[in-house]
C-alpha angles and dihedrals in degrees: 000000000000088000094052099038106020132243119330091355094131093134090059092048093046088050090054091050094049090050091051091051091050091051091052097048138054094199111132093222132026132184119211132197127183128192125181119213108197104126093127134073100246111090092193093071101042109123140186113220113208129195125186121187117201102045129117121232093255092050089052089052091053094043091051096033093121094067 
């Protein structure tokens, strides 16, 4: 994320994730939650956990299709 958005630009990254979720889903309302896991010294293993409530399974598959 830092490579794509810059240092400490989490809000920009989250905005992009939300935009992608809205594109993948036709749900009228979605609830997002983000959590960073970076409590360890190795930056290669930092992660952002994303939860989107209001998506159907097929929409989730489309949203995370690049896995």
